[in-house]
PDB file of C-alpha atoms in Angstrom:
ATOM      1  CA  GLN A 129       0.172  -0.001   0.034  1.00 59.00           C
ATOM      2  CA  LYS A 130       1.422   3.555  -1.257  1.00 64.00           C
ATOM      3  CA  GLU A 131       1.871   5.608   2.053  1.00 89.00           C
ATOM      4  CA  VAL A 132       0.774   8.730   0.317  1.00 93.00           C
ATOM      5  CA  GLU A 133      -1.576   8.318  -2.851  1.00 94.00           C
ATOM      6  CA  GLN A 134      -3.100  11.012  -4.860  1.00 94.00           C
ATOM      7  CA  ASN A 135      -4.658  10.463  -8.249  1.00 86.00           C
ATOM      8  CA  SER A 136      -1.960  11.296 -11.190  1.00 82.00           C
ATOM      9  CA  GLY A 137      -4.668  12.542 -13.150  1.00 82.00           C
ATOM     10  CA  PRO A 138      -4.481  14.863 -15.494  1.00 91.00           C
ATOM     11  CA  LEU A 139      -7.219  16.703 -14.175  1.00 95.00           C
ATOM     12  CA  SER A 140      -8.363  18.895 -16.955  1.00 96.00           C
ATOM     13  CA  VAL A 141     -10.931  21.846 -15.764  1.00 97.00           C
ATOM     14  CA  PRO A 142     -11.733  24.887 -17.466  1.00 97.00           C
ATOM     15  CA  GLU A 143     -10.625  28.262 -16.432  1.00 97.00           C
ATOM     16  CA  GLY A 144     -12.520  30.094 -13.781  1.00 97.00           C
ATOM     17  CA  ALA A 145     -13.693  26.688 -12.263  1.00 97.00           C
ATOM     18  CA  ILE A 146     -12.996  24.853  -9.205  1.00 97.00           C
ATOM     19  CA  ALA A 147     -10.255  22.105  -9.470  1.00 97.00           C
ATOM     20  CA  SER A 148     -10.483  19.695  -6.560  1.00 97.00           C
ATOM     21  CA  LEU A 149      -7.341  17.905  -5.701  1.00 97.00           C
ATOM     22  CA  ASN A 150      -7.474  14.711  -3.518  1.00 96.00           C
ATOM     23  CA  CYS A 151      -4.867  13.061  -1.422  1.00 96.00           C
ATOM     24  CA  THR A 152      -5.044   9.863   1.170  1.00 96.00           C
ATOM     25  CA  TYR A 153      -2.196   8.259   3.649  1.00 94.00           C
ATOM     26  CA  SER A 154      -1.651   5.630   5.497  1.00 91.00           C
ATOM     27  CA  ASP A 155      -0.166   6.476   8.472  1.00 86.00           C
ATOM     28  CA  ARG A 156      -3.124   7.252  11.122  1.00 84.00           C
ATOM     29  CA  GLY A 157      -0.492   8.903  13.418  1.00 81.00           C
ATOM     30  CA  SER A 158       0.626  11.603  10.760  1.00 84.00           C
ATOM     31  CA  GLN A 159       0.483  15.049  12.117  1.00 83.00           C
ATOM     32  CA  SER A 160       1.560  17.295   9.394  1.00 90.00           C
ATOM     33  CA  PHE A 161       0.154  17.783   5.866  1.00 94.00           C
ATOM     34  CA  PHE A 162       1.500  19.922   2.863  1.00 96.00           C
ATOM     35  CA  TRP A 163       0.619  21.020  -0.685  1.00 97.00           C
ATOM     36  CA  TYR A 164       3.502  21.765  -2.850  1.00 97.00           C
ATOM     37  CA  ARG A 165       3.008  22.855  -6.709  1.00 97.00           C
ATOM     38  CA  GLN A 166       5.605  22.171  -9.321  1.00 96.00           C
ATOM     39  CA  TYR A 167       6.110  23.238 -12.584  1.00 95.00           C
ATOM     40  CA  SER A 168       7.577  21.345 -15.315  1.00 92.00           C
ATOM     41  CA  GLY A 169      11.629  21.571 -14.887  1.00 88.00           C
ATOM     42  CA  LYS A 170      11.006  23.487 -11.799  1.00 92.00           C
ATOM     43  CA  SER A 171      11.451  22.592  -8.257  1.00 93.00           C
ATOM     44  CA  PRO A 172       8.591  22.141  -5.691  1.00 95.00           C
ATOM     45  CA  GLU A 173       6.961  25.179  -3.683  1.00 95.00           C
ATOM     46  CA  LEU A 174       4.822  25.480  -1.021  1.00 94.00           C
ATOM     47  CA  ILE A 175       0.986  26.464  -0.978  1.00 95.00           C
ATOM     48  CA  MET A 176      -0.349  25.465   2.116  1.00 94.00           C
ATOM     49  CA  SER A 177       0.221  23.572   5.105  1.00 94.00           C
ATOM     50  CA  ILE A 178      -2.502  22.300   7.475  1.00 95.00           C
ATOM     51  CA  TYR A 179      -2.048  20.454  10.733  1.00 92.00           C
ATOM     52  CA  SER A 180      -5.816  20.393  12.522  1.00 92.00           C
ATOM     53  CA  ASN A 181      -8.763  18.870  10.805  1.00 95.00           C
ATOM     54  CA  GLY A 182     -11.303  21.515   9.063  1.00 95.00           C
ATOM     55  CA  ASP A 183     -10.521  23.801   6.266  1.00 96.00           C
ATOM     56  CA  LYS A 184      -7.838  26.119   5.982  1.00 96.00           C
ATOM     57  CA  GLU A 185      -8.338  29.297   3.272  1.00 97.00           C
ATOM     58  CA  ASP A 186      -5.310  31.179   1.519  1.00 95.00           C
ATOM     59  CA  GLY A 187      -6.449  33.343  -1.148  1.00 96.00           C
ATOM     60  CA  ARG A 188      -7.847  31.059  -3.589  1.00 97.00           C
ATOM     61  CA  PHE A 189      -6.574  27.865  -2.417  1.00 98.00           C
ATOM     62  CA  THR A 190      -8.613  25.743   0.327  1.00 98.00           C
ATOM     63  CA  ALA A 191      -7.052  22.781   2.156  1.00 97.00           C
ATOM     64  CA  GLN A 192      -9.207  20.601   3.808  1.00 97.00           C
ATOM     65  CA  LEU A 193      -7.890  17.894   6.349  1.00 96.00           C
ATOM     66  CA  ASN A 194     -10.005  14.844   7.648  1.00 96.00           C
ATOM     67  CA  LYS A 195      -7.755  12.563  10.008  1.00 93.00           C
ATOM     68  CA  ALA A 196     -10.337  10.490  10.939  1.00 93.00           C
ATOM     69  CA  SER A 197     -10.858   9.177   7.103  1.00 94.00           C
ATOM     70  CA  GLN A 198      -6.848  10.109   6.520  1.00 94.00           C
ATOM     71  CA  TYR A 199      -7.721  12.241   3.643  1.00 95.00           C
ATOM     72  CA  VAL A 200      -6.357  15.875   2.774  1.00 97.00           C
ATOM     73  CA  SER A 201      -7.589  17.696  -0.250  1.00 97.00           C
ATOM     74  CA  LEU A 202      -6.958  21.222  -2.037  1.00 98.00           C
ATOM     75  CA  LEU A 203      -9.466  23.278  -3.648  1.00 98.00           C
ATOM     76  CA  ILE A 204      -8.569  25.806  -6.215  1.00 98.00           C
ATOM     77  CA  ARG A 205     -11.139  28.376  -6.910  1.00 98.00           C
ATOM     78  CA  ASP A 206     -11.349  30.363 -10.218  1.00 97.00           C
ATOM     79  CA  SER A 207      -8.417  28.218 -11.567  1.00 97.00           C
ATOM     80  CA  GLN A 208      -6.333  29.903 -14.023  1.00 97.00           C
ATOM     81  CA  PRO A 209      -3.829  28.890 -16.829  1.00 96.00           C
ATOM     82  CA  SER A 210      -0.793  29.768 -14.623  1.00 96.00           C
ATOM     83  CA  ASP A 211      -2.323  26.956 -12.203  1.00 97.00           C
ATOM     84  CA  SER A 212      -1.353  24.298 -14.533  1.00 97.00           C
ATOM     85  CA  ALA A 213       1.149  22.145 -13.104  1.00 97.00           C
ATOM     86  CA  THR A 214       1.867  19.263 -10.873  1.00 96.00           C
ATOM     87  CA  TYR A 215       0.254  19.216  -7.258  1.00 97.00           C
ATOM     88  CA  LEU A 216       2.121  17.462  -4.550  1.00 97.00           C
ATOM     89  CA  CYS A 217       0.691  16.245  -1.273  1.00 97.00           C
ATOM     90  CA  ALA A 218       3.349  15.366   1.575  1.00 95.00           C
ATOM     91  CA  VAL A 219       2.759  14.196   4.703  1.00 93.00           C
ATOM     92  CA  ILE A 220       5.101  13.995   7.762  1.00 88.00           C
ATOM     93  CA  MET A 221       4.799  10.801   9.726  1.00 74.00           C
ATOM     94  CA  PHE A 222       6.349   9.941  12.846  1.00 66.00           C
ATOM     95  CA  ASN A 223       9.095   7.248  12.646  1.00 60.00           C
ATOM     96  CA  ALA A 224       9.095   4.340  15.185  1.00 57.00           C
ATOM     97  CA  GLY A 225      11.345   6.321  17.678  1.00 60.00           C
ATOM     98  CA  GLY A 226       8.036   8.412  17.623  1.00 55.00           C
ATOM     99  CA  THR A 227       9.576  11.614  16.273  1.00 59.00           C
ATOM    100  CA  SER A 228       9.620  12.715  12.276  1.00 58.00           C
ATOM    101  CA  TYR A 229      13.122  14.541  12.157  1.00 65.00           C
ATOM    102  CA  GLY A 230      11.268  16.282   9.403  1.00 68.00           C
ATOM    103  CA  LYS A 231      10.676  12.984   7.194  1.00 83.00           C
ATOM    104  CA  LEU A 232       8.425  14.039   4.612  1.00 89.00           C
ATOM    105  CA  THR A 233       6.727  11.681   2.442  1.00 91.00           C
ATOM    106  CA  PHE A 234       5.328  12.851  -0.788  1.00 94.00           C
ATOM    107  CA  GLY A 235       2.685  11.367  -3.419  1.00 95.00           C
ATOM    108  CA  GLN A 236       3.456  10.807  -6.712  1.00 94.00           C
ATOM    109  CA  GLY A 237       1.663  14.054  -7.837  1.00 95.00           C
ATOM    110  CA  THR A 238      -1.459  15.045  -9.568  1.00 96.00           C
ATOM    111  CA  ILE A 239      -0.773  16.701 -13.022  1.00 95.00           C
ATOM    112  CA  LEU A 240      -3.653  19.940 -13.185  1.00 96.00           C
ATOM    113  CA  THR A 241      -4.563  21.535 -16.790  1.00 97.00           C
ATOM    114  CA  VAL A 242      -6.395  24.672 -16.794  1.00 97.00           C
ATOM    115  CA  HIS A 243      -7.527  25.215 -20.394  1.00 95.00           C
ATOM    116  CA  PRO A 244      -8.740  28.679 -21.350  1.00 91.00           C
TER     117      PRO A 244
ATOM    118  CA  GLU B 571      21.933  34.994  -3.467  1.00 54.00           C
ATOM    119  CA  THR B 572      18.861  34.021  -1.445  1.00 70.00           C
ATOM    120  CA  GLY B 573      16.930  30.808  -0.726  1.00 94.00           C
ATOM    121  CA  VAL B 574      18.492  27.897  -1.309  1.00 97.00           C
ATOM    122  CA  THR B 575      20.925  27.314  -4.331  1.00 97.00           C
ATOM    123  CA  GLN B 576      22.243  24.251  -5.993  1.00 98.00           C
ATOM    124  CA  THR B 577      25.588  23.629  -8.231  1.00 97.00           C
ATOM    125  CA  PRO B 578      25.788  22.539 -10.213  1.00 97.00           C
ATOM    126  CA  ARG B 579      22.420  22.586 -12.417  1.00 96.00           C
ATOM    127  CA  HIS B 580      23.312  19.701 -14.756  1.00 97.00           C
ATOM    128  CA  LEU B 581      25.767  17.009 -14.422  1.00 96.00           C
ATOM    129  CA  VAL B 582      26.605  14.071 -16.862  1.00 96.00           C
ATOM    130  CA  MET B 583      28.854  11.404 -15.669  1.00 93.00           C
ATOM    131  CA  GLY B 584      30.337   8.054 -16.429  1.00 91.00           C
ATOM    132  CA  MET B 585      29.891   5.037 -13.752  1.00 90.00           C
ATOM    133  CA  THR B 586      33.509   5.227 -12.798  1.00 89.00           C
ATOM    134  CA  ASN B 587      33.387   8.693 -12.103  1.00 89.00           C
ATOM    135  CA  LYS B 588      33.486  10.631  -8.630  1.00 94.00           C
ATOM    136  CA  LYS B 589      31.564  13.840  -8.510  1.00 96.00           C
ATOM    137  CA  SER B 590      29.862  16.001  -5.787  1.00 97.00           C
ATOM    138  CA  LEU B 591      26.597  18.199  -5.555  1.00 98.00           C
ATOM    139  CA  LYS B 592      26.481  21.543  -3.733  1.00 98.00           C
ATOM    140  CA  CYS B 593      23.764  22.821  -1.989  1.00 98.00           C
ATOM    141  CA  GLU B 594      23.770  26.155   0.072  1.00 98.00           C
ATOM    142  CA  GLN B 595      20.969  27.941   1.915  1.00 97.00           C
ATOM    143  CA  HIS B 596      20.597  31.517   2.713  1.00 95.00           C
ATOM    144  CA  LEU B 597      17.638  31.477   5.026  1.00 95.00           C
ATOM    145  CA  GLY B 598      19.208  30.666   8.577  1.00 95.00           C
ATOM    146  CA  HIS B 599      17.989  27.356   8.585  1.00 95.00           C
ATOM    147  CA  ASN B 600      19.215  24.288  10.802  1.00 94.00           C
ATOM    148  CA  ALA B 601      17.627  21.637   9.098  1.00 94.00           C
ATOM    149  CA  MET B 602      18.983  20.221   5.391  1.00 96.00           C
ATOM    150  CA  TYR B 603      17.773  17.508   3.123  1.00 96.00           C
ATOM    151  CA  TRP B 604      18.337  15.521   0.079  1.00 97.00           C
ATOM    152  CA  TYR B 605      15.736  13.988  -2.114  1.00 97.00           C
ATOM    153  CA  LYS B 606      15.758  12.173  -5.263  1.00 97.00           C
ATOM    154  CA  GLN B 607      13.035  12.714  -8.148  1.00 96.00           C
ATOM    155  CA  SER B 608      12.912   9.847 -10.538  1.00 94.00           C
ATOM    156  CA  ALA B 609      10.817   9.655 -13.726  1.00 87.00           C
ATOM    157  CA  LYS B 610       6.948   8.102 -12.659  1.00 80.00           C
ATOM    158  CA  LYS B 611       8.168   7.812  -8.924  1.00 88.00           C
ATOM    159  CA  PRO B 612       7.431  10.128  -6.107  1.00 91.00           C
ATOM    160  CA  LEU B 613       9.673  12.546  -4.742  1.00 93.00           C
ATOM    161  CA  GLU B 614      11.961  10.421  -2.095  1.00 94.00           C
ATOM    162  CA  LEU B 615      13.858  11.459   0.643  1.00 93.00           C
ATOM    163  CA  MET B 616      17.323  10.642   0.970  1.00 95.00           C
ATOM    164  CA  PHE B 617      19.001  12.242   3.756  1.00 95.00           C
ATOM    165  CA  VAL B 618      18.257  14.339   6.562  1.00 93.00           C
ATOM    166  CA  TYR B 619      20.650  16.928   8.343  1.00 94.00           C
ATOM    167  CA  ASN B 620      19.547  18.526  11.565  1.00 90.00           C
ATOM    168  CA  PHE B 621      22.322  21.275  12.957  1.00 92.00           C
ATOM    169  CA  LYS B 622      24.954  19.335  10.903  1.00 92.00           C
ATOM    170  CA  GLU B 623      23.801  16.015  12.335  1.00 91.00           C
ATOM    171  CA  GLN B 624      22.509  13.438  10.246  1.00 91.00           C
ATOM    172  CA  THR B 625      19.336  12.144  11.617  1.00 87.00           C
ATOM    173  CA  GLU B 626      17.681  10.184   8.628  1.00 85.00           C
ATOM    174  CA  ASN B 627      19.339   8.023   5.953  1.00 87.00           C
ATOM    175  CA  ASN B 628      16.397   6.344   4.328  1.00 86.00           C
ATOM    176  CA  SER B 629      18.256   3.283   3.253  1.00 90.00           C
ATOM    177  CA  VAL B 630      20.408   4.862   0.416  1.00 95.00           C
ATOM    178  CA  PRO B 631      23.010   2.814  -1.043  1.00 95.00           C
ATOM    179  CA  SER B 632      26.374   3.649  -0.206  1.00 95.00           C
ATOM    180  CA  ARG B 633      27.555   5.290  -3.641  1.00 96.00           C
ATOM    181  CA  PHE B 634      25.900   8.534  -2.326  1.00 97.00           C
ATOM    182  CA  SER B 635      27.946   9.931   0.540  1.00 97.00           C
ATOM    183  CA  PRO B 636      26.519  12.961   2.188  1.00 97.00           C
ATOM    184  CA  GLU B 637      28.201  15.685   3.915  1.00 97.00           C
ATOM    185  CA  CYS B 638      27.302  18.559   6.283  1.00 97.00           C
ATOM    186  CA  PRO B 639      30.241  20.728   7.357  1.00 96.00           C
ATOM    187  CA  ASN B 640      27.714  23.488   8.817  1.00 95.00           C
ATOM    188  CA  SER B 641      23.791  24.366   8.983  1.00 93.00           C
ATOM    189  CA  SER B 642      24.066  26.420   5.367  1.00 96.00           C
ATOM    190  CA  HIS B 643      25.848  23.796   3.272  1.00 97.00           C
ATOM    191  CA  LEU B 644      25.189  20.483   2.377  1.00 98.00           C
ATOM    192  CA  PHE B 645      26.832  18.022  -0.031  1.00 98.00           C
ATOM    193  CA  LEU B 646      26.685  15.035  -1.854  1.00 98.00           C
ATOM    194  CA  HIS B 647      29.606  12.757  -2.890  1.00 97.00           C
ATOM    195  CA  LEU B 648      28.727  10.679  -5.788  1.00 96.00           C
ATOM    196  CA  HIS B 649      30.896   7.378  -6.952  1.00 94.00           C
ATOM    197  CA  THR B 650      30.293   4.356  -9.056  1.00 94.00           C
ATOM    198  CA  LEU B 651      26.809   5.287  -9.997  1.00 94.00           C
ATOM    199  CA  GLN B 652      24.412   3.538 -12.072  1.00 94.00           C
ATOM    200  CA  PRO B 653      22.393   4.474 -14.826  1.00 94.00           C
ATOM    201  CA  GLU B 654      19.180   3.964 -12.494  1.00 94.00           C
ATOM    202  CA  ASP B 655      20.811   6.889 -10.457  1.00 96.00           C
ATOM    203  CA  SER B 656      19.799   9.451 -13.124  1.00 96.00           C
ATOM    204  CA  ALA B 657      17.087  11.811 -11.804  1.00 96.00           C
ATOM    205  CA  LEU B 658      16.808  15.154 -10.179  1.00 96.00           C
ATOM    206  CA  TYR B 659      18.401  15.830  -7.200  1.00 98.00           C
ATOM    207  CA  LEU B 660      16.713  18.612  -4.729  1.00 97.00           C
ATOM    208  CA  CYS B 661      18.094  19.990  -1.822  1.00 97.00           C
ATOM    209  CA  ALA B 662      15.650  21.523   0.753  1.00 96.00           C
ATOM    210  CA  SER B 663      16.281  23.505   4.092  1.00 96.00           C
ATOM    211  CA  SER B 664      13.858  24.233   7.210  1.00 93.00           C
ATOM    212  CA  LEU B 665      14.226  25.746  10.355  1.00 92.00           C
ATOM    213  CA  LEU B 666      14.370  22.886  12.158  1.00 85.00           C
ATOM    214  CA  ALA B 667      13.464  19.167  11.296  1.00 84.00           C
ATOM    215  CA  GLY B 668      10.311  19.197  12.936  1.00 78.00           C
ATOM    216  CA  LEU B 669       6.551  18.427  12.712  1.00 74.00           C
ATOM    217  CA  GLU B 670       5.591  21.432  11.404  1.00 78.00           C
ATOM    218  CA  GLU B 671       8.295  23.067   9.303  1.00 84.00           C
ATOM    219  CA  THR B 672       8.016  23.971   6.167  1.00 89.00           C
ATOM    220  CA  GLN B 673      10.674  22.758   3.595  1.00 93.00           C
ATOM    221  CA  TYR B 674      12.124  25.175   0.748  1.00 94.00           C
ATOM    222  CA  PHE B 675      13.602  23.622  -2.125  1.00 96.00           C
ATOM    223  CA  GLY B 676      16.021  24.430  -4.227  1.00 97.00           C
ATOM    224  CA  PRO B 677      16.317  24.142  -8.328  1.00 96.00           C
ATOM    225  CA  GLY B 678      18.072  20.934  -8.114  1.00 96.00           C
ATOM    226  CA  THR B 679      20.505  19.375 -10.041  1.00 97.00           C
ATOM    227  CA  ARG B 680      19.503  16.808 -13.030  1.00 96.00           C
ATOM    228  CA  LEU B 681      22.095  14.162 -13.272  1.00 96.00           C
ATOM    229  CA  LEU B 682      22.230  11.646 -15.938  1.00 96.00           C
ATOM    230  CA  VAL B 683      24.535   8.619 -15.881  1.00 95.00           C
ATOM    231  CA  LEU B 684      26.148   7.059 -18.539  1.00 93.00           C
TER     232      LEU B 684
END
C-alpha cells in the first residue's frame, strides 16, 4: 500500500472553475500535511500547510483535512491557466521512535491542466 | 543570493566517475535535506541533517555519501553510480527538522549517468 496516494490525473478543468485535488495517507499518526506545486522542470514550492482537522483558506486555495478518514484535499477556486502544474501532497509521519525528524513523504502528484 | 541554491544545475557522469553536488541555503535554517526525483516515481527523501547531524538515512546505497560541514552547506558525493541513479536531485532546508516546519527547495541538479 502506498503511504501517500494521489490520483495522477491529468485533471483538466476550464478556466474559472474549481479544481479539486485529493490525497489519502496510510499512517493514522500523521500530524502535518503540505501541498506543493511543481511546474515542469522546476522545483516544488509550498502552497499550503495544514495541521488540524477542518478547512484552511489562503486566497484562491483551500486545504481540507479529515484525520479520521485519513484524507486531505486542495481546492483551487477561479482556476487560471497559470495554475497548470503538478500538485504534490506531502505528509510528515512519525518514525518508529515517535519522532519525525522532518521526514516528508510525498505522493506521486496530480497533473492539473487549466484550459482557457 | 537568496533562498536555496544548488550547483551544478546539470551533470553528466560516467559510472566510474566521482562527482559532488553542492547545496547552500541563505535562510538561516538549521535542517537540510537531500531528495531524489525520478520519472514516474514520487519525490523520495534520501538524507536529513539537523544542526549538522545526520538524523535520517532512508536506506540510501553507499555510493551516495552526504556531508554537512555546517548548517548552511550540504554536499552529496557520488561515486560508481548506476544509470538508474539518473534523476533530479533536490536539496531543501527548514528552520528545524520538526513536525510543522516548511521545507524550501532548491532548483535541483539534473543528473545523467551514462
